[in-house]
Every structure is written in C-alpha cells, then in structure tokens.
PDB file of C-alpha atoms and ligand atoms in Angstrom:
ATOM      1  CA  MET A   1      -0.274  -0.206   0.020  1.00 47.00           C
ATOM      2  CA  ALA A   2       3.242   2.571   0.611  1.00 46.00           C
ATOM      3  CA  LYS A   3       4.091   4.074  -2.328  1.00 49.00           C
ATOM      4  CA  SER A   4       7.856   2.531  -2.844  1.00 47.00           C
ATOM      5  CA  GLY A   5      10.887   4.906  -3.302  1.00 48.00           C
ATOM      6  CA  TYR A   6       9.086   7.516  -1.369  1.00 55.00           C
ATOM      7  CA  LEU A   7      10.210   9.225   1.805  1.00 63.00           C
ATOM      8  CA  SER A   8       8.529   8.634   5.057  1.00 79.00           C
ATOM      9  CA  LYS A   9       7.203  11.274   6.298  1.00 89.00           C
ATOM     10  CA  ARG A  10       6.609  12.296  10.027  1.00 91.00           C
ATOM     11  CA  ILE A  11       3.137  13.516  11.574  1.00 95.00           C
ATOM     12  CA  THR A  12       2.248  14.379  15.640  1.00 96.00           C
ATOM     13  CA  PHE A  13      -0.407  12.841  16.921  1.00 97.00           C
ATOM     14  CA  ILE A  14      -2.478  14.600  19.722  1.00 96.00           C
ATOM     15  CA  THR A  15      -3.892  12.231  21.999  1.00 95.00           C
ATOM     16  CA  GLY A  16      -3.932  11.060  26.025  1.00 94.00           C
ATOM     17  CA  ASN A  17      -5.062   7.890  24.815  1.00 93.00           C
ATOM     18  CA  GLN A  18      -2.867   4.870  24.160  1.00 93.00           C
ATOM     19  CA  HIS A  19      -3.891   2.352  23.042  1.00 91.00           C
ATOM     20  CA  LYS A  20      -4.729   5.520  20.254  1.00 92.00           C
ATOM     21  CA  VAL A  21      -1.538   6.115  19.574  1.00 93.00           C
ATOM     22  CA  LYS A  22       0.050   1.687  19.220  1.00 91.00           C
ATOM     23  CA  GLU A  23      -3.522   1.638  16.940  1.00 89.00           C
ATOM     24  CA  ALA A  24      -2.189   4.556  15.343  1.00 92.00           C
ATOM     25  CA  GLN A  25       1.275   3.206  14.742  1.00 93.00           C
ATOM     26  CA  GLY A  26       0.382   0.062  13.535  1.00 90.00           C
ATOM     27  CA  ILE A  27      -1.912   1.478  10.820  1.00 90.00           C
ATOM     28  CA  PHE A  28       0.549   4.063   9.969  1.00 92.00           C
ATOM     29  CA  SER A  29       2.993   1.052   9.338  1.00 90.00           C
ATOM     30  CA  HIS A  30       1.518   0.169   6.451  1.00 89.00           C
ATOM     31  CA  PHE A  31       2.623   3.534   4.219  1.00 89.00           C
ATOM     32  CA  GLN A  32       5.957   5.375   5.612  1.00 87.00           C
ATOM     33  CA  ILE A  33       4.316   7.115   7.919  1.00 92.00           C
ATOM     34  CA  GLU A  34       5.936   8.037  11.596  1.00 93.00           C
ATOM     35  CA  VAL A  35       3.282   9.338  14.347  1.00 94.00           C
ATOM     36  CA  GLU A  36       5.390  10.985  16.520  1.00 95.00           C
ATOM     37  CA  HIS A  37       3.160  10.854  19.818  1.00 96.00           C
ATOM     38  CA  VAL A  38       2.637  14.987  21.871  1.00 95.00           C
ATOM     39  CA  ASP A  39       0.324  14.142  25.229  1.00 95.00           C
ATOM     40  CA  LEU A  40      -0.700  18.148  24.947  1.00 91.00           C
ATOM     41  CA  GLY A  41      -4.237  17.666  25.536  1.00 83.00           C
ATOM     42  CA  TYR A  42      -6.682  20.500  23.305  1.00 79.00           C
ATOM     43  CA  PRO A  43     -10.081  21.908  24.785  1.00 80.00           C
ATOM     44  CA  GLU A  44     -13.162  19.433  23.690  1.00 79.00           C
ATOM     45  CA  ILE A  45     -15.817  21.971  23.008  1.00 82.00           C
ATOM     46  CA  GLN A  46     -19.403  20.759  22.704  1.00 83.00           C
ATOM     47  CA  GLY A  47     -19.870  19.964  19.384  1.00 89.00           C
ATOM     48  CA  ASP A  48     -20.131  16.854  16.758  1.00 95.00           C
ATOM     49  CA  LEU A  49     -16.225  14.839  15.754  1.00 96.00           C
ATOM     50  CA  ASP A  50     -15.977  17.235  13.434  1.00 96.00           C
ATOM     51  CA  GLU A  51     -16.322  20.916  14.709  1.00 96.00           C
ATOM     52  CA  VAL A  52     -14.443  18.857  18.064  1.00 95.00           C
ATOM     53  CA  ALA A  53     -11.705  17.609  15.324  1.00 96.00           C
ATOM     54  CA  ARG A  54     -11.415  20.350  13.417  1.00 96.00           C
ATOM     55  CA  TYR A  55     -10.955  23.226  16.944  1.00 95.00           C
ATOM     56  CA  GLY A  56      -8.337  20.904  18.464  1.00 95.00           C
ATOM     57  CA  ALA A  57      -6.603  20.459  15.264  1.00 96.00           C
ATOM     58  CA  LEU A  58      -6.148  23.917  14.678  1.00 96.00           C
ATOM     59  CA  TYR A  59      -5.436  24.923  18.735  1.00 95.00           C
ATOM     60  CA  ALA A  60      -3.476  21.593  19.264  1.00 96.00           C
ATOM     61  CA  SER A  61      -1.353  23.265  15.589  1.00 96.00           C
ATOM     62  CA  LYS A  62      -1.109  26.273  17.474  1.00 96.00           C
ATOM     63  CA  ARG A  63       0.309  25.952  19.764  1.00 96.00           C
ATOM     64  CA  LEU A  64       3.079  23.845  18.703  1.00 96.00           C
ATOM     65  CA  GLU A  65       4.115  25.413  15.107  1.00 96.00           C
ATOM     66  CA  LYS A  66       3.534  22.272  13.098  1.00 95.00           C
ATOM     67  CA  PRO A  67       0.946  20.533  11.207  1.00 96.00           C
ATOM     68  CA  VAL A  68      -0.737  17.482  13.389  1.00 97.00           C
ATOM     69  CA  ILE A  69      -3.458  15.508  14.122  1.00 97.00           C
ATOM     70  CA  VAL A  70      -6.265  14.758  17.006  1.00 96.00           C
ATOM     71  CA  GLU A  71      -8.858  12.260  16.292  1.00 96.00           C
ATOM     72  CA  ASP A  72     -12.364  12.117  18.094  1.00 96.00           C
ATOM     73  CA  ALA A  73     -13.998   8.936  18.476  1.00 97.00           C
ATOM     74  CA  GLY A  74     -17.181   7.229  20.142  1.00 97.00           C
ATOM     75  CA  LEU A  75     -19.306   4.781  20.341  1.00 98.00           C
ATOM     76  CA  PHE A  76     -23.001   5.821  18.429  1.00 98.00           C
ATOM     77  CA  ILE A  77     -26.517   3.427  19.350  1.00 98.00           C
ATOM     78  CA  ARG A  78     -28.905   3.408  17.500  1.00 98.00           C
ATOM     79  CA  GLU A  79     -31.837   2.383  19.337  1.00 98.00           C
ATOM     80  CA  LEU A  80     -30.483   4.565  22.559  1.00 97.00           C
ATOM     81  CA  GLY A  81     -31.125   7.683  20.520  1.00 97.00           C
ATOM     82  CA  TRP A  82     -26.955   7.460  19.459  1.00 97.00           C
ATOM     83  CA  PHE A  83     -26.010   7.784  22.579  1.00 97.00           C
ATOM     84  CA  PRO A  84     -23.333   8.326  24.319  1.00 98.00           C
ATOM     85  CA  GLY A  85     -21.553  10.015  21.142  1.00 97.00           C
ATOM     86  CA  THR A  86     -19.838  12.693  21.661  1.00 94.00           C
ATOM     87  CA  TYR A  87     -20.226  11.642  25.537  1.00 95.00           C
ATOM     88  CA  SER A  88     -18.302   8.081  25.240  1.00 96.00           C
ATOM     89  CA  SER A  89     -15.257   9.481  27.076  1.00 94.00           C
ATOM     90  CA  TYR A  90     -17.013  10.522  30.201  1.00 95.00           C
ATOM     91  CA  VAL A  91     -19.566   7.532  30.046  1.00 98.00           C
ATOM     92  CA  GLN A  92     -17.757   5.597  29.665  1.00 97.00           C
ATOM     93  CA  GLY A  93     -16.198   6.696  33.084  1.00 97.00           C
ATOM     94  CA  THR A  94     -19.099   6.851  34.796  1.00 98.00           C
ATOM     95  CA  LEU A  95     -21.892   4.774  33.026  1.00 98.00           C
ATOM     96  CA  LYS A  96     -19.398   2.424  31.898  1.00 98.00           C
ATOM     97  CA  ASN A  97     -19.828  -0.432  30.089  1.00 98.00           C
ATOM     98  CA  LYS A  98     -22.480  -2.849  32.367  1.00 98.00           C
ATOM     99  CA  GLY A  99     -23.904   0.638  32.456  1.00 98.00           C
ATOM    100  CA  ILE A 100     -24.803   0.822  28.888  1.00 98.00           C
ATOM    101  CA  LEU A 101     -25.842  -3.353  28.865  1.00 98.00           C
ATOM    102  CA  LYS A 102     -28.103  -2.464  31.334  1.00 98.00           C
ATOM    103  CA  LEU A 103     -30.032   0.105  29.550  1.00 98.00           C
ATOM    104  CA  MET A 104     -30.083  -2.209  26.626  1.00 98.00           C
ATOM    105  CA  GLU A 105     -31.139  -4.561  28.618  1.00 97.00           C
ATOM    106  CA  ASP A 106     -34.858  -5.628  27.121  1.00 93.00           C
ATOM    107  CA  VAL A 107     -34.096  -3.913  23.553  1.00 97.00           C
ATOM    108  CA  GLN A 108     -33.983  -5.863  20.222  1.00 97.00           C
ATOM    109  CA  ASP A 109     -32.440  -3.468  18.295  1.00 98.00           C
ATOM    110  CA  ARG A 110     -28.730  -3.372  19.496  1.00 98.00           C
ATOM    111  CA  TYR A 111     -27.712  -1.932  16.111  1.00 98.00           C
ATOM    112  CA  ALA A 112     -23.941   0.556  17.280  1.00 98.00           C
ATOM    113  CA  GLU A 113     -20.695   2.032  15.289  1.00 98.00           C
ATOM    114  CA  PHE A 114     -17.701   3.420  15.693  1.00 98.00           C
ATOM    115  CA  ARG A 115     -17.285   6.763  14.513  1.00 98.00           C
ATOM    116  CA  SER A 116     -13.731   8.079  14.247  1.00 98.00           C
ATOM    117  CA  VAL A 117     -13.096  11.824  12.745  1.00 98.00           C
ATOM    118  CA  ILE A 118      -8.935  12.965  11.940  1.00 98.00           C
ATOM    119  CA  GLY A 119      -8.559  16.323  12.381  1.00 98.00           C
ATOM    120  CA  PHE A 120      -5.344  17.578  10.802  1.00 98.00           C
ATOM    121  CA  ALA A 121      -4.139  20.917  10.701  1.00 97.00           C
ATOM    122  CA  THR A 122      -1.074  23.454   9.900  1.00 95.00           C
ATOM    123  CA  PRO A 123      -0.944  26.843  10.893  1.00 93.00           C
ATOM    124  CA  LYS A 124      -1.824  28.247   8.390  1.00 91.00           C
ATOM    125  CA  THR A 125      -4.035  26.583   7.759  1.00 88.00           C
ATOM    126  CA  GLU A 126      -7.460  25.607   7.235  1.00 89.00           C
ATOM    127  CA  PRO A 127      -8.373  22.154   9.208  1.00 96.00           C
ATOM    128  CA  GLU A 128      -8.880  18.538   7.234  1.00 97.00           C
ATOM    129  CA  ILE A 129     -11.377  16.275   9.113  1.00 98.00           C
ATOM    130  CA  PHE A 130     -11.558  12.583   8.128  1.00 98.00           C
ATOM    131  CA  LEU A 131     -14.491  10.314   8.656  1.00 98.00           C
ATOM    132  CA  GLY A 132     -14.418   6.741   9.505  1.00 98.00           C
ATOM    133  CA  VAL A 133     -16.853   4.239  10.174  1.00 98.00           C
ATOM    134  CA  VAL A 134     -17.471   0.678  11.446  1.00 98.00           C
ATOM    135  CA  GLU A 135     -21.103  -1.245  11.658  1.00 98.00           C
ATOM    136  CA  GLY A 136     -21.769  -3.641  15.018  1.00 98.00           C
ATOM    137  CA  GLN A 137     -23.939  -5.026  17.067  1.00 98.00           C
ATOM    138  CA  ILE A 138     -24.130  -4.142  21.391  1.00 98.00           C
ATOM    139  CA  ALA A 139     -22.828  -7.473  22.678  1.00 98.00           C
ATOM    140  CA  HIS A 140     -25.039  -9.277  25.805  1.00 98.00           C
ATOM    141  CA  GLU A 141     -22.042  -9.039  28.312  1.00 98.00           C
ATOM    142  CA  GLU A 142     -18.252  -8.212  28.150  1.00 98.00           C
ATOM    143  CA  ARG A 143     -16.094 -10.588  26.615  1.00 98.00           C
ATOM    144  CA  GLY A 144     -12.710 -10.042  25.292  1.00 98.00           C
ATOM    145  CA  GLU A 145      -9.479  -8.803  27.445  1.00 97.00           C
ATOM    146  CA  TYR A 146      -8.247  -7.131  24.058  1.00 97.00           C
ATOM    147  CA  GLY A 147      -8.629  -3.056  22.500  1.00 94.00           C
ATOM    148  CA  PHE A 148     -10.375  -0.309  25.919  1.00 95.00           C
ATOM    149  CA  ALA A 149     -13.412   1.009  26.658  1.00 97.00           C
ATOM    150  CA  TYR A 150     -16.850  -0.047  24.952  1.00 98.00           C
ATOM    151  CA  ASP A 151     -14.564  -3.006  22.898  1.00 98.00           C
ATOM    152  CA  PRO A 152     -15.705  -5.682  25.296  1.00 98.00           C
ATOM    153  CA  ILE A 153     -19.229  -4.504  24.394  1.00 98.00           C
ATOM    154  CA  PHE A 154     -19.363  -4.489  20.497  1.00 98.00           C
ATOM    155  CA  ILE A 155     -18.930  -6.985  17.616  1.00 98.00           C
ATOM    156  CA  PRO A 156     -19.011  -5.612  14.390  1.00 98.00           C
ATOM    157  CA  ASN A 157     -20.931  -6.521  11.763  1.00 98.00           C
ATOM    158  CA  GLY A 158     -19.165 -10.360  10.360  1.00 97.00           C
ATOM    159  CA  TYR A 159     -17.562 -11.575  13.396  1.00 98.00           C
ATOM    160  CA  ASP A 160     -18.896 -13.126  16.288  1.00 97.00           C
ATOM    161  CA  LYS A 161     -15.976 -11.582  18.511  1.00 98.00           C
ATOM    162  CA  THR A 162     -15.758  -8.659  20.110  1.00 98.00           C
ATOM    163  CA  PHE A 163     -13.420  -6.167  19.088  1.00 98.00           C
ATOM    164  CA  GLY A 164     -12.772  -7.260  22.886  1.00 98.00           C
ATOM    165  CA  GLU A 165     -11.920 -10.782  21.864  1.00 98.00           C
ATOM    166  CA  LEU A 166     -10.273  -9.335  18.338  1.00 98.00           C
ATOM    167  CA  LYS A 167      -6.048  -9.097  18.487  1.00 96.00           C
ATOM    168  CA  ARG A 168      -5.530  -5.710  17.620  1.00 92.00           C
ATOM    169  CA  GLU A 169      -3.688  -6.423  14.476  1.00 92.00           C
ATOM    170  CA  ILE A 170      -7.385  -7.962  13.894  1.00 96.00           C
ATOM    171  CA  LYS A 171      -9.019  -4.849  14.886  1.00 95.00           C
ATOM    172  CA  ASN A 172      -6.784  -1.982  13.334  1.00 93.00           C
ATOM    173  CA  ARG A 173      -7.605  -4.308  10.000  1.00 94.00           C
ATOM    174  CA  PHE A 174     -11.676  -2.696   9.563  1.00 97.00           C
ATOM    175  CA  SER A 175     -12.065  -0.094  12.808  1.00 96.00           C
ATOM    176  CA  HIS A 176     -13.322   3.148  12.059  1.00 97.00           C
ATOM    177  CA  ARG A 177     -10.382   4.625  13.805  1.00 96.00           C
ATOM    178  CA  ARG A 178      -8.006   1.971  10.294  1.00 95.00           C
ATOM    179  CA  ARG A 179     -10.764   4.191   8.402  1.00 97.00           C
ATOM    180  CA  SER A 180     -10.043   7.305   9.616  1.00 97.00           C
ATOM    181  CA  LEU A 181      -6.773   6.923   9.523  1.00 96.00           C
ATOM    182  CA  GLU A 182      -6.385   5.370   6.257  1.00 95.00           C
ATOM    183  CA  LYS A 183      -8.321   8.368   4.637  1.00 97.00           C
ATOM    184  CA  PHE A 184      -5.769  10.466   6.371  1.00 97.00           C
ATOM    185  CA  ALA A 185      -2.209   8.568   5.202  1.00 94.00           C
ATOM    186  CA  LEU A 186      -3.258   8.503   1.852  1.00 94.00           C
ATOM    187  CA  TRP A 187      -4.103  11.782   0.994  1.00 95.00           C
ATOM    188  CA  PHE A 188      -1.020  12.654   3.129  1.00 94.00           C
ATOM    189  CA  GLU A 189       1.434  10.904   1.365  1.00 87.00           C
ATOM    190  CA  ASP A 190       1.036  13.824  -1.850  1.00 87.00           C
ATOM    191  CA  TYR A 191       0.193  16.249   1.086  1.00 90.00           C
ATOM    192  CA  ARG A 192       3.285  18.698  -0.400  1.00 83.00           C
ATOM    193  CA  GLY A 193       2.018  21.632   2.196  1.00 77.00           C
ATOM    194  CA  ASP A 194       4.044  22.897   5.175  1.00 58.00           C
TER     195      ASP A 194
HETATM  196  P1  ITT K   1      -8.477  11.920  23.495  1.00 85.16           P
HETATM  197  O1  ITT K   1      -6.219  12.426  24.644  1.00 85.16           O
HETATM  198  O2  ITT K   1      -7.421  11.061  21.665  1.00 85.16           O
HETATM  199  O3  ITT K   1      -9.311  13.404  23.427  1.00 85.16           O
HETATM  200  P2  ITT K   1      -9.930  10.399  24.532  1.00 85.16           P
HETATM  201  O4  ITT K   1      -9.972   8.772  25.665  1.00 85.16           O
HETATM  202  O5  ITT K   1     -10.509  11.014  25.014  1.00 85.16           O
HETATM  203  O6  ITT K   1      -7.822  10.726  23.647  1.00 85.16           O
HETATM  204  P3  ITT K   1     -11.983  10.726  22.914  1.00 85.16           P
HETATM  205  O7  ITT K   1     -12.061  11.865  23.332  1.00 85.16           O
HETATM  206  O8  ITT K   1     -12.438  10.775  21.057  1.00 85.16           O
HETATM  207  O9  ITT K   1     -10.435   9.838  23.034  1.00 85.16           O
HETATM  208  O10 ITT K   1     -12.971   9.962  23.849  1.00 85.16           O
HETATM  209  C1  ITT K   1     -13.150   8.949  22.785  1.00 85.16           C
HETATM  210  C2  ITT K   1     -13.811   7.855  23.528  1.00 85.16           C
HETATM  211  O11 ITT K   1     -14.997   6.842  23.036  1.00 85.16           O
HETATM  212  C3  ITT K   1     -12.812   7.294  24.754  1.00 85.16           C
HETATM  213  O12 ITT K   1     -12.219   7.789  25.570  1.00 85.16           O
HETATM  214  C4  ITT K   1     -13.466   5.269  24.755  1.00 85.16           C
HETATM  215  O13 ITT K   1     -14.349   5.427  25.295  1.00 85.16           O
HETATM  216  C5  ITT K   1     -14.390   5.387  23.336  1.00 85.16           C
HETATM  217  N1  ITT K   1     -13.742   4.993  22.021  1.00 85.16           N
HETATM  218  C6  ITT K   1     -13.172   5.385  21.015  1.00 85.16           C
HETATM  219  N2  ITT K   1     -12.418   5.016  20.114  1.00 85.16           N
HETATM  220  C7  ITT K   1     -13.277   3.603  20.850  1.00 85.16           C
HETATM  221  C8  ITT K   1     -12.150   2.142  20.244  1.00 85.16           C
HETATM  222  O14 ITT K   1     -11.535   1.989  19.595  1.00 85.16           O
HETATM  223  N3  ITT K   1     -12.960   1.331  21.193  1.00 85.16           N
HETATM  224  C9  ITT K   1     -13.489   1.711  22.350  1.00 85.16           C
HETATM  225  N4  ITT K   1     -13.761   2.848  22.849  1.00 85.16           N
HETATM  226  C10 ITT K   1     -13.343   3.712  22.244  1.00 85.16           C
END
C-alpha cells in the first residue's frame, strides 16, 4: 500500500490515549508515515465529532507551530438516540460498559457504530477532516481482554466476536480508526504543504 521510493513522512498525533497511539502506529506502518506522539491536551468543545476535531487540531497546531492530527471518536447506539456519541469518554468513566448493557437490557435493536474523525491542521491552513465508521451490534455481556473502553461490548458486523476478543492486528484491519487514519494517510502521502 505504501508507495515505494517515497521518503517517510512524520506526523504529530496529539492524544492522551496510549491505545490510540498504538493503533495509529500499527496502521501507519502500512504507509511510510512515522508517528510522533504528543500528549498536549486540548479543549474539547461541545459539538459533533467534526467540530471537536477541527477545533482541537487548529488549537494544537498553533500551540506547537507545526502540522498535527487529533482524533475524536465515539460509540453511537441507534436505539439510545445515538448515545453516548460525543459523550463516550465521559460515559466510559461513569456508567462504564455495565451501565450501557443495563440500558440495553430489553432492547432488540442492538445496532451501533464506532465513528472516528481525524482532524489535520497546520498553523496556516484550514483543518481537513477524515471520517471512518465501523458498524456492528452491542453484545449482551462484556467479552474479551484486548482493546480498550467499549471494545468488549462491540461486535463488528461479519464477526461473532467482540473487538475485545480480537487482537489489535485484526481490529486494525477494519476499525473506525483504521478507516479514518487510512483516508488521512492516503491524502497525506501526496500532501506537499508545510
Ligand atoms: P484523546 O486524548 O485523543 O481525546 P480520549 O480517550 O479522550 O483521547 P476521545 O475524546 O476521542 O478519546 O473519546 C472517545 C472515547 O470513545 C474513548 O475514551 C473511549 O471511551 C471510546 N472509544 C473510542 N474509540 C474506541 C475504540 O476503538 N474502542 C473502544 N472505545 C473507544
């Protein structure tokens, strides 16, 4: 997939989440992109994933004075009005998976999707946005030790295992983050800006 003959490129990934860094390194290894991780922290404004990523990327690129990516992600459950969505991080720290399973106790329609939005910005240009989605179902119980956060309760379509039961390499083949990062990587390979 990587274009041979191209020099490797570097991108700074702003996140406080080590799992995201490991996943990004695995995914970018298919391209000639090296990841520099910076845990800078940026204000997460109230808004949809796009707005959060746009704002965060611009803020971080201006602070560090270089091009950066940030990622905003979440689990969206249809029957719960797409909750927890942009509140995923907060809900994971409060209700946790057990609380979500309780809300879903007698629910038939278990459709859910993980969404990931990468925001890329430089101090001088408007942010670019890359969306990745993976569809699936909410399990009836937590299963598996791999991954993080909602992985043990999310069964991707086409599988009978949760993300928590799938090794990182497998999740990385088709996860929401794979899809958003891959879109970004394909675009970034040809990016000639500063
Ligand atoms: P940042 O520093 O990058 O913001 P974060 O963990 O706060 O890291 P988000 O704001 O993007 O990340 O919140 C997304 C939350 O959604 C995250 O904390 C998890 O609870 C959940 N989530 C996102 N991607 C996930 C994945 O691949 N598997 C399981 N849960 C995920």
